[in-house]
JSON list of C-alpha atoms in Angstrom, two decimals:
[
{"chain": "A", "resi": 1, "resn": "UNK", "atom": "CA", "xyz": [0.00, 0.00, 0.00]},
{"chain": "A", "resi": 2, "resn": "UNK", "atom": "CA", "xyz": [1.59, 3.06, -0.72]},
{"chain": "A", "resi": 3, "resn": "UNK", "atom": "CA", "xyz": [0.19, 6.49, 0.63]},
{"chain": "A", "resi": 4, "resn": "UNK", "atom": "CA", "xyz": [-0.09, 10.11, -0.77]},
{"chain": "A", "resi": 5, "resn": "UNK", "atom": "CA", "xyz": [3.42, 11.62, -0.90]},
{"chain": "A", "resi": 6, "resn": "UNK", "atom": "CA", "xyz": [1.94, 14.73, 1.27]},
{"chain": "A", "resi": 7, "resn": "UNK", "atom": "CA", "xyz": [0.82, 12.45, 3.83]},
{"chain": "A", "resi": 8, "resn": "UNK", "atom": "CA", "xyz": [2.60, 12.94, 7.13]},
{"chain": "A", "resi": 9, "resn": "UNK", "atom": "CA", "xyz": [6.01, 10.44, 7.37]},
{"chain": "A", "resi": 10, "resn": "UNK", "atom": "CA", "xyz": [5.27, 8.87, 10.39]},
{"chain": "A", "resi": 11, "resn": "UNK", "atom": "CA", "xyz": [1.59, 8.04, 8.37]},
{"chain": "A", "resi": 12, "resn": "UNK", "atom": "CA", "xyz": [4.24, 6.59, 5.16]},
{"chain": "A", "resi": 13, "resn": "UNK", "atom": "CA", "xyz": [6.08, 4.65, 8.08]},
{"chain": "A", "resi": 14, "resn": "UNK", "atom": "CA", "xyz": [3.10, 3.13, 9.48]},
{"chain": "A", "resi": 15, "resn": "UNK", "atom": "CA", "xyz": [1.96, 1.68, 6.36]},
{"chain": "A", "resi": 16, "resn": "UNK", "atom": "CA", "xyz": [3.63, -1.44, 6.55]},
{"chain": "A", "resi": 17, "resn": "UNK", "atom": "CA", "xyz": [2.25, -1.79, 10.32]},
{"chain": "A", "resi": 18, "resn": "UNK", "atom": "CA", "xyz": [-1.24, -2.03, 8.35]},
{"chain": "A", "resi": 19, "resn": "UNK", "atom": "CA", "xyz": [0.06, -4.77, 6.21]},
{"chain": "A", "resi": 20, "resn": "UNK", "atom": "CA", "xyz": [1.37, -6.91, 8.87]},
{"chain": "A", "resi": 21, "resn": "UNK", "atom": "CA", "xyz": [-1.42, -6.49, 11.33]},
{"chain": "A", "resi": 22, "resn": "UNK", "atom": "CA", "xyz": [-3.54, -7.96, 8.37]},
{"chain": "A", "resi": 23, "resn": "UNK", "atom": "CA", "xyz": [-1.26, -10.74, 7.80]},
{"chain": "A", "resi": 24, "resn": "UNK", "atom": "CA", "xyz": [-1.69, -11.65, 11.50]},
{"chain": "A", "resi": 25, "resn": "UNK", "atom": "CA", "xyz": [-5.29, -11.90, 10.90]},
{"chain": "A", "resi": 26, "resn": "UNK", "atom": "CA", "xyz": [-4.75, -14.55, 8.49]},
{"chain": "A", "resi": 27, "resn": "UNK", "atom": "CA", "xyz": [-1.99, -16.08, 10.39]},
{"chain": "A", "resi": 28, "resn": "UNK", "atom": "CA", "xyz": [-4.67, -16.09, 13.33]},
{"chain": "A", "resi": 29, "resn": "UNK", "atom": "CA", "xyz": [-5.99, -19.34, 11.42]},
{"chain": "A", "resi": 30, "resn": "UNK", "atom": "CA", "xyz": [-3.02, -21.59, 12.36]},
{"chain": "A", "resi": 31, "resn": "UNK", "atom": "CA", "xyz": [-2.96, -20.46, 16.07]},
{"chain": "A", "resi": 32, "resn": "UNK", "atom": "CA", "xyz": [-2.60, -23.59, 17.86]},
{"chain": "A", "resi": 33, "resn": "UNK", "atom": "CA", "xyz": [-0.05, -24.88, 15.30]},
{"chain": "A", "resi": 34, "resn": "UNK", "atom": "CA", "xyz": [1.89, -21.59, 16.18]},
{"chain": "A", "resi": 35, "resn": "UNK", "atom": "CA", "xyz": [1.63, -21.84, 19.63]},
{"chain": "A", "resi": 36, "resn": "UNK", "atom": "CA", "xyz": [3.30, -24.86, 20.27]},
{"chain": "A", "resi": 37, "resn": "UNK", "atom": "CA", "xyz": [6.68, -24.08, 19.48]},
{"chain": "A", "resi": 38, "resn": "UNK", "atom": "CA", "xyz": [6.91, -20.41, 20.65]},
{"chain": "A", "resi": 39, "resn": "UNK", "atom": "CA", "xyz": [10.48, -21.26, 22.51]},
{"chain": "A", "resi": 40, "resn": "UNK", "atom": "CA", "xyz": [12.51, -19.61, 19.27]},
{"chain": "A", "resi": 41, "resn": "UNK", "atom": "CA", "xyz": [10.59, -16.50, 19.32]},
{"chain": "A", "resi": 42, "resn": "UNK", "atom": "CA", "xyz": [10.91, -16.29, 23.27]},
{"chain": "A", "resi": 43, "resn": "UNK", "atom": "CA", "xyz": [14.77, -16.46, 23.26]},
{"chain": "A", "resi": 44, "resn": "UNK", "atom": "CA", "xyz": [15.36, -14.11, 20.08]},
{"chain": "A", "resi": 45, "resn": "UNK", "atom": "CA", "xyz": [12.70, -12.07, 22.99]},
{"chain": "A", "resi": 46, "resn": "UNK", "atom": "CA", "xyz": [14.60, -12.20, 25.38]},
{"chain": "A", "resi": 47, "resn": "UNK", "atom": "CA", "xyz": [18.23, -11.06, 23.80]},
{"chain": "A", "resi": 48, "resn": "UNK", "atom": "CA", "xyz": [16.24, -8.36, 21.95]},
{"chain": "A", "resi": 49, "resn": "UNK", "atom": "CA", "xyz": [17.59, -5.06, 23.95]},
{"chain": "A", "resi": 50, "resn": "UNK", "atom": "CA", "xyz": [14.35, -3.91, 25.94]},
{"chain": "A", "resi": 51, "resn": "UNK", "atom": "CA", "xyz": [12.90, -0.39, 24.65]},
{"chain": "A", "resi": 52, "resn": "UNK", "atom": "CA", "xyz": [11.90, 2.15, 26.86]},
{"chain": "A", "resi": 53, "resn": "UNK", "atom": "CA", "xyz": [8.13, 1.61, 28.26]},
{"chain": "A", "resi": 54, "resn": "UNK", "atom": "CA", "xyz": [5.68, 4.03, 26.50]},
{"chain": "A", "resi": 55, "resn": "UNK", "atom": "CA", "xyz": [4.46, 6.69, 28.32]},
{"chain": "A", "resi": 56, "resn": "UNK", "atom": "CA", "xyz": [0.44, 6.47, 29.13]},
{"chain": "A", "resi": 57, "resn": "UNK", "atom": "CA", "xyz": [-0.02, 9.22, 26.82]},
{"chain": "A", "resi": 58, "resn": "UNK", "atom": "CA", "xyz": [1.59, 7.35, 24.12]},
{"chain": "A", "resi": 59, "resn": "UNK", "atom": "CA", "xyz": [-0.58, 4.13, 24.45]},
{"chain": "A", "resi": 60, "resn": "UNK", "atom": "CA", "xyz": [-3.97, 6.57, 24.72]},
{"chain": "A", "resi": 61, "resn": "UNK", "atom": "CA", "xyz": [-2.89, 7.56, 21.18]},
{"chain": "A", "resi": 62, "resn": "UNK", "atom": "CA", "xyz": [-1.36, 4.20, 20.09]},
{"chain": "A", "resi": 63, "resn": "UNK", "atom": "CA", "xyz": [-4.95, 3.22, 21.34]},
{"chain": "A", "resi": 64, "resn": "UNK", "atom": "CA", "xyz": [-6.74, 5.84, 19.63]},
{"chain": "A", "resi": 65, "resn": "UNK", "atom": "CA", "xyz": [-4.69, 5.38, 16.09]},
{"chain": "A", "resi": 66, "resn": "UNK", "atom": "CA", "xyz": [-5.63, 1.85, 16.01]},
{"chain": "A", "resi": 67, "resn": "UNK", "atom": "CA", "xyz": [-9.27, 2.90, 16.18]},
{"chain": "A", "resi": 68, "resn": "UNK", "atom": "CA", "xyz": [-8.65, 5.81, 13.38]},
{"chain": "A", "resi": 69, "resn": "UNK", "atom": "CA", "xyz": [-6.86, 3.49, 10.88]},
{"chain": "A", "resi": 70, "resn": "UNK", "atom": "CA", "xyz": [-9.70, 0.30, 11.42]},
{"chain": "A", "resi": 71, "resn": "UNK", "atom": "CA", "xyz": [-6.82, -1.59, 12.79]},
{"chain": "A", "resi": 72, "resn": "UNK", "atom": "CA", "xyz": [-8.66, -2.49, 16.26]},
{"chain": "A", "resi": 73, "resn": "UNK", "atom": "CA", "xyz": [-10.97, -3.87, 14.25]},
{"chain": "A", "resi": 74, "resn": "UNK", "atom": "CA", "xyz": [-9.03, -6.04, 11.97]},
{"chain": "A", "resi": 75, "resn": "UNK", "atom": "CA", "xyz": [-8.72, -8.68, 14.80]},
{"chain": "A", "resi": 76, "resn": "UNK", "atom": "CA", "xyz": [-12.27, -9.15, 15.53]},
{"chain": "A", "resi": 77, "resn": "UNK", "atom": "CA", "xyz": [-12.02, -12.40, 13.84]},
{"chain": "A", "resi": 78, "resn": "UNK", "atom": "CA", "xyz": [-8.95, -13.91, 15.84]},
{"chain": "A", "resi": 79, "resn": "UNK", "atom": "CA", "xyz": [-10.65, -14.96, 19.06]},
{"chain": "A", "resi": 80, "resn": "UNK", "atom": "CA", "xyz": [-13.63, -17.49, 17.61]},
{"chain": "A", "resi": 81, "resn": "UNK", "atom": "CA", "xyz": [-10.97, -18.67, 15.19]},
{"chain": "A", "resi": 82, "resn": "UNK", "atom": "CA", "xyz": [-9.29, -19.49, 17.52]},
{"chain": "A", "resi": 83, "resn": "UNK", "atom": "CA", "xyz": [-11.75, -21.10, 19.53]},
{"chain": "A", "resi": 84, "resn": "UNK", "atom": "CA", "xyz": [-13.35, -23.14, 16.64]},
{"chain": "A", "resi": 85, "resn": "UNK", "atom": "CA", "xyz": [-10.01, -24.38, 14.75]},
{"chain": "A", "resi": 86, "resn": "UNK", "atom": "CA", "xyz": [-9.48, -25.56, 18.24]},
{"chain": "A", "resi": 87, "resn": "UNK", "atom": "CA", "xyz": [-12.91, -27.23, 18.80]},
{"chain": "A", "resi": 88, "resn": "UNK", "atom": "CA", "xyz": [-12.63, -28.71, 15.01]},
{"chain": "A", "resi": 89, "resn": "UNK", "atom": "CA", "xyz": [-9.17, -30.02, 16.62]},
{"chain": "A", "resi": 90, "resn": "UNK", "atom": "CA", "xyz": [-11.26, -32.63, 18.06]},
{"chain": "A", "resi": 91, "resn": "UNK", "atom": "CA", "xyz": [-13.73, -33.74, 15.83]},
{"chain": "A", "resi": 92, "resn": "UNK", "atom": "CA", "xyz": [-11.06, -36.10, 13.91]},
{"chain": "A", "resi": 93, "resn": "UNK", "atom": "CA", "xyz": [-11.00, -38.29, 16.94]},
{"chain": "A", "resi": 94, "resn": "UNK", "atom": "CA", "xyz": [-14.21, -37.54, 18.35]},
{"chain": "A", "resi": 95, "resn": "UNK", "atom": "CA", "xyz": [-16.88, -37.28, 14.67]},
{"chain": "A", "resi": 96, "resn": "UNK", "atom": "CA", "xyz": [-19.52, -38.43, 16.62]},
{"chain": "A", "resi": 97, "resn": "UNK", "atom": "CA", "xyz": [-19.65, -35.22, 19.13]},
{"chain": "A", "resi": 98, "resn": "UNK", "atom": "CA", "xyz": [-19.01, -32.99, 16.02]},
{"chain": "A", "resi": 99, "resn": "UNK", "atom": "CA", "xyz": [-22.57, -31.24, 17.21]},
{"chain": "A", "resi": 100, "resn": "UNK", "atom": "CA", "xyz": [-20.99, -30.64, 20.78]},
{"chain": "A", "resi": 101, "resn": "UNK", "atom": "CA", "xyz": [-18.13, -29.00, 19.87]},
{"chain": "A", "resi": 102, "resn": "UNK", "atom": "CA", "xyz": [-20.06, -26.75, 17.46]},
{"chain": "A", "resi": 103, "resn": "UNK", "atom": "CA", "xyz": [-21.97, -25.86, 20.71]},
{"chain": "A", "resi": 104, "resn": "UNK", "atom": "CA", "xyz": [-19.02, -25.59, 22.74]},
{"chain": "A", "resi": 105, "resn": "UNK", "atom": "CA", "xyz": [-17.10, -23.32, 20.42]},
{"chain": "A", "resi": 106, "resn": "UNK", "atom": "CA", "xyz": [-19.88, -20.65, 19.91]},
{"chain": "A", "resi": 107, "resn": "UNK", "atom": "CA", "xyz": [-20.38, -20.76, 23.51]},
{"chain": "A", "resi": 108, "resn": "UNK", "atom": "CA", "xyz": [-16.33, -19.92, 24.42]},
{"chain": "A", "resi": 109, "resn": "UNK", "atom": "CA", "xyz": [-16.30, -17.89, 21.92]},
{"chain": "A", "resi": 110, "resn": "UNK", "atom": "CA", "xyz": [-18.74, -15.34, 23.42]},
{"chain": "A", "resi": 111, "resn": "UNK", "atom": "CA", "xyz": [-17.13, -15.73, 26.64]},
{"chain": "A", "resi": 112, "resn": "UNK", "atom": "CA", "xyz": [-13.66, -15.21, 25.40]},
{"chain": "A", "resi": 113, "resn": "UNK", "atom": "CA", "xyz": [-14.51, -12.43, 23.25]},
{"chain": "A", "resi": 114, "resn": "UNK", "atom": "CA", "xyz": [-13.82, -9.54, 25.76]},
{"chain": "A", "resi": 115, "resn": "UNK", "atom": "CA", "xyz": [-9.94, -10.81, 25.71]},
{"chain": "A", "resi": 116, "resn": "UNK", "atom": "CA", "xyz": [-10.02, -8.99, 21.74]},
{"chain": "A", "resi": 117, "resn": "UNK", "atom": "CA", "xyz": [-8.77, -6.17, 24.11]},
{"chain": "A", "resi": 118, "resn": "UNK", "atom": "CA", "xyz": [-5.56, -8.00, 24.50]},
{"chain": "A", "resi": 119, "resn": "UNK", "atom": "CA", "xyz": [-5.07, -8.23, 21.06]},
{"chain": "A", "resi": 120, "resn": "UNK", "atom": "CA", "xyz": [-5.45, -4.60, 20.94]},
{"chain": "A", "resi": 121, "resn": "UNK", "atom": "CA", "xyz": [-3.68, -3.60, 23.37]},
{"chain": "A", "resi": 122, "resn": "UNK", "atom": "CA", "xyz": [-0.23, -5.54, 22.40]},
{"chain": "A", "resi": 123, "resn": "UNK", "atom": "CA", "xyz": [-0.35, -4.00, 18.87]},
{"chain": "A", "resi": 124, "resn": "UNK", "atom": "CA", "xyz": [-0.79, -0.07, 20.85]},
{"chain": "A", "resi": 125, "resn": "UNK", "atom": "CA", "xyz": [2.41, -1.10, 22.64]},
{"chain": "A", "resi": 126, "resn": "UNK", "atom": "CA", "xyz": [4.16, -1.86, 19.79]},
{"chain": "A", "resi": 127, "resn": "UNK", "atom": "CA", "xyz": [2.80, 1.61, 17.75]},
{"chain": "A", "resi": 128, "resn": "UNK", "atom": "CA", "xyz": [3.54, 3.37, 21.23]},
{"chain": "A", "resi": 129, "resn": "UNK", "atom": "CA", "xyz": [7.19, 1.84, 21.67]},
{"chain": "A", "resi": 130, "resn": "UNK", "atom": "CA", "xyz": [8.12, 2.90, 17.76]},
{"chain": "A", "resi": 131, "resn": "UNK", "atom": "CA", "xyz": [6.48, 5.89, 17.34]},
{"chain": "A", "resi": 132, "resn": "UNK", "atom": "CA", "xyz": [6.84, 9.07, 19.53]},
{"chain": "A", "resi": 133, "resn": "UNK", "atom": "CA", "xyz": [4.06, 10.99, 20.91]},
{"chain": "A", "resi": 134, "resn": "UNK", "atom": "CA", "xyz": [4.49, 13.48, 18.29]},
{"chain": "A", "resi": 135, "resn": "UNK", "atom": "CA", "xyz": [4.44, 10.34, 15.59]},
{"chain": "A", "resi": 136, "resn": "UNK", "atom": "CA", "xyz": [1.38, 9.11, 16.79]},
{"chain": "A", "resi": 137, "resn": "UNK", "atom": "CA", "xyz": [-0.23, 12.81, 17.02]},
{"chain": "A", "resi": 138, "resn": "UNK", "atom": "CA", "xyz": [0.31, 13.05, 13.51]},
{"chain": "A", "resi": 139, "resn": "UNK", "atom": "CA", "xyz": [-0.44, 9.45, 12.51]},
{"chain": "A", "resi": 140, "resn": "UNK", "atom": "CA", "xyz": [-4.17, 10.05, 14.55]},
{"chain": "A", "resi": 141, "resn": "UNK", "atom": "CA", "xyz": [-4.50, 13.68, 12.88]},
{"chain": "A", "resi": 142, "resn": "UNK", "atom": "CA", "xyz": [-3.85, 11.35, 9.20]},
{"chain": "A", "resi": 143, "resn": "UNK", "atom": "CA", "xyz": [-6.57, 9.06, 10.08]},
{"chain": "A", "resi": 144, "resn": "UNK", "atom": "CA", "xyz": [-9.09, 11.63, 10.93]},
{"chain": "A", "resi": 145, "resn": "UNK", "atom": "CA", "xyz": [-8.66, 13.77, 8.29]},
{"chain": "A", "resi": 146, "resn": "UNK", "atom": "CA", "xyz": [-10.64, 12.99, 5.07]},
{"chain": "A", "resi": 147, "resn": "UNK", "atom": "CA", "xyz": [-7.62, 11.30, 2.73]},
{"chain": "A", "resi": 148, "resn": "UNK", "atom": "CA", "xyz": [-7.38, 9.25, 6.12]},
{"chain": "A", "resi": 149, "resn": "UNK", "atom": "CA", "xyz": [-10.71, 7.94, 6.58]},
{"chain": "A", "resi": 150, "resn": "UNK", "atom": "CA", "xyz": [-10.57, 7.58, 2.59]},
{"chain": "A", "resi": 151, "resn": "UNK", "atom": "CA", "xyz": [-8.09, 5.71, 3.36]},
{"chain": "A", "resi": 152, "resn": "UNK", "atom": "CA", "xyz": [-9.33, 3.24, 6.24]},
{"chain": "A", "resi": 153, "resn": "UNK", "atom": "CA", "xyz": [-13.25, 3.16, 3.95]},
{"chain": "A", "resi": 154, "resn": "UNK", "atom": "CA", "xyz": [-11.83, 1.75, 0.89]},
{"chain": "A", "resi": 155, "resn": "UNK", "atom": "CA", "xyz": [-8.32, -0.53, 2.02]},
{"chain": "A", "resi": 156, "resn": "UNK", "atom": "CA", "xyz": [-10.24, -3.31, 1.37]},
{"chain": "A", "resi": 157, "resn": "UNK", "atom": "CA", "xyz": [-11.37, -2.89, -1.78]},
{"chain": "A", "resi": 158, "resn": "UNK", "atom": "CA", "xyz": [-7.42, -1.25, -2.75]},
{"chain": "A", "resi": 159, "resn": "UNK", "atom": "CA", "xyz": [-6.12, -4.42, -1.40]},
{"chain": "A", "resi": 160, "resn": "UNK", "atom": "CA", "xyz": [-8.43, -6.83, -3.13]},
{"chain": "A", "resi": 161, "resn": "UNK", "atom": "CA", "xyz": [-7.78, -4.63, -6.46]},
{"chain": "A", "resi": 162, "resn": "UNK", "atom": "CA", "xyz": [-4.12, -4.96, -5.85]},
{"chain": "A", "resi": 163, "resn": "UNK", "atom": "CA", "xyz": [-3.83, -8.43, -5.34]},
{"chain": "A", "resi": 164, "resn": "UNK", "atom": "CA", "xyz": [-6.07, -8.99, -7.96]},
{"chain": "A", "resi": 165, "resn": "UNK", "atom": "CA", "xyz": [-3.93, -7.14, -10.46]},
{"chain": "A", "resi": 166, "resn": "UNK", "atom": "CA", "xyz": [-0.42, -8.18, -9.61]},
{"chain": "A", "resi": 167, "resn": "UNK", "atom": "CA", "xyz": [-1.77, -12.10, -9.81]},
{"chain": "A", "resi": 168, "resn": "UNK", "atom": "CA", "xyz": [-2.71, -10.78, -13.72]},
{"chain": "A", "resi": 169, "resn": "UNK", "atom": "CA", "xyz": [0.42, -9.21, -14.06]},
{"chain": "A", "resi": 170, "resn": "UNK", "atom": "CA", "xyz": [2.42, -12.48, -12.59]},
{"chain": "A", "resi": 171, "resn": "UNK", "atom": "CA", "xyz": [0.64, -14.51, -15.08]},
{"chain": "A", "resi": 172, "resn": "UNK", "atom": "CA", "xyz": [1.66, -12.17, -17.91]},
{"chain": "A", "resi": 173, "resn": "UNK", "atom": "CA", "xyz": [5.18, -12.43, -16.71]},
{"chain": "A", "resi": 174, "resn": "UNK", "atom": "CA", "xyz": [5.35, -16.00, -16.06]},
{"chain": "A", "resi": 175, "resn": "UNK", "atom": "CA", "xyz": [4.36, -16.34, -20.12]},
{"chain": "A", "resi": 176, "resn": "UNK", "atom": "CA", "xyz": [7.20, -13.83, -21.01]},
{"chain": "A", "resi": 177, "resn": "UNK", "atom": "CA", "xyz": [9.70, -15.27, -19.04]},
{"chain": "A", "resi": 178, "resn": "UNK", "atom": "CA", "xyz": [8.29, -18.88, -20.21]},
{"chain": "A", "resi": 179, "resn": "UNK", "atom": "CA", "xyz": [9.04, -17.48, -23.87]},
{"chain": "A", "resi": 180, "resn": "UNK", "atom": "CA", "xyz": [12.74, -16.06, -22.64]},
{"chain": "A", "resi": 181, "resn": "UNK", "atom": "CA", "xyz": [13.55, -19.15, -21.04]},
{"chain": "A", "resi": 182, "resn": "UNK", "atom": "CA", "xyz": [13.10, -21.01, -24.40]},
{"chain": "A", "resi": 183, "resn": "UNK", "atom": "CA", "xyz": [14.89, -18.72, -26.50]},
{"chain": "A", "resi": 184, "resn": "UNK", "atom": "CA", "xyz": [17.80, -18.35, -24.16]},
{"chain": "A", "resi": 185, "resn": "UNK", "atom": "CA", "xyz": [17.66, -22.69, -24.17]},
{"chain": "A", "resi": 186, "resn": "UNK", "atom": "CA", "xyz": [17.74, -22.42, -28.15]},
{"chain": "A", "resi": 187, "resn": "UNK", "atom": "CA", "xyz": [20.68, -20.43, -28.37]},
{"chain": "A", "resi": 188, "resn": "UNK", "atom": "CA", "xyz": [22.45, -22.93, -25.77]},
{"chain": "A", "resi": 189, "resn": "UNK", "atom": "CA", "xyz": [20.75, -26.10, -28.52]},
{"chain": "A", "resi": 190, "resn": "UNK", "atom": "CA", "xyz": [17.89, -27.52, -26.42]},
{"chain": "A", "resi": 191, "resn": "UNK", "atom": "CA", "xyz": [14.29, -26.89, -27.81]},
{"chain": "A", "resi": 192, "resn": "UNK", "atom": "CA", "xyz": [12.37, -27.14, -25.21]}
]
């Protein structure tokens, strides 16, 4: 995604934020494959030199930007993924109770659902711990101003549109390169 060069620089910085928060949501799907070997991420954790804590005024706007820029809402999905990927987890051994675990599933899942806040509020530390106060003033006054909201209103449809048009302009490539490959092969005496 690439924004308006007059957008503010912290707002061109937090771009690819947007873009990995997204991919989380997908990752989201393979949560309890992920979370059993978490030991690699927890050392490279631990030797990582600790930043500063962010300042309560940083995570009201870290808060606030997430909000703005539809981020908070990205992860809506994560917690009754979660909970039915795990439930499904069980129905390989257990077909019979398939029903059950339906039942079970949509039942956790409302309970769990105020824990979304979590979610939330680890992605505001990160924003707060990267971006200064001023950073996230300006990212917040971005997202509330009209190219902002623009912005945060039609990322969908720019990202569907995107990935849409780079898989037709892969598949143009792939036949141009297929063509290249050949050639180069024909001066080398294969025909391929």
């Amino acid at each position: 995604m690439q924004l308006d060069i007059a957008a503010p620089r912290a707002a061109r910085r937090a771009a690819p934020f947007a873009a990995v928060a997204m991919g989380l949501v997908l990752l989201a799907s393979g949560a309890p494959a992920l979370a059993q070997d978490t030991a690699p991420f927890q050392l490279a954790q631990a030797a990582a030199p600790k930043a500063p804590e962010p300042t309560a005024e940083q995570m009201k706007l870290a808060n606030e930007l997430l909000v703005a820029n539809g981020e908070a809402s990205s992860f809506d999905a994560v917690i009754p993924n979660v909970v039915d990927q795990t439930a499904a987890s069980f129905v390989q051994s257990n077909p019979d109770l398939i029903r059950e675990l339906r039942e079970v599933a949509k039942q956790l899942s409302t309970q769990y659902e105020s824990r979304r806040s979590e979610i939330v509020q680890i992605l505001a530390k990160i924003y707060a711990t990267e971006f200064t106060t001023q950073e996230l003033r300006d990212l917040l006054a971005f997202y509330r101003s009209e190219a902002g909201k623009k912005l945060v209103a039609k990322r969908e449809d720019l990202l569907k549109a995107g990935f849409s048009s780079i898989q037709a302009w892969s598949a143009a490539f792939a036949r141009e390169m297929e063509v290249r490959v050949r050639e180069e092969m024909k001066k080398r005496g294969f025909t391929i």
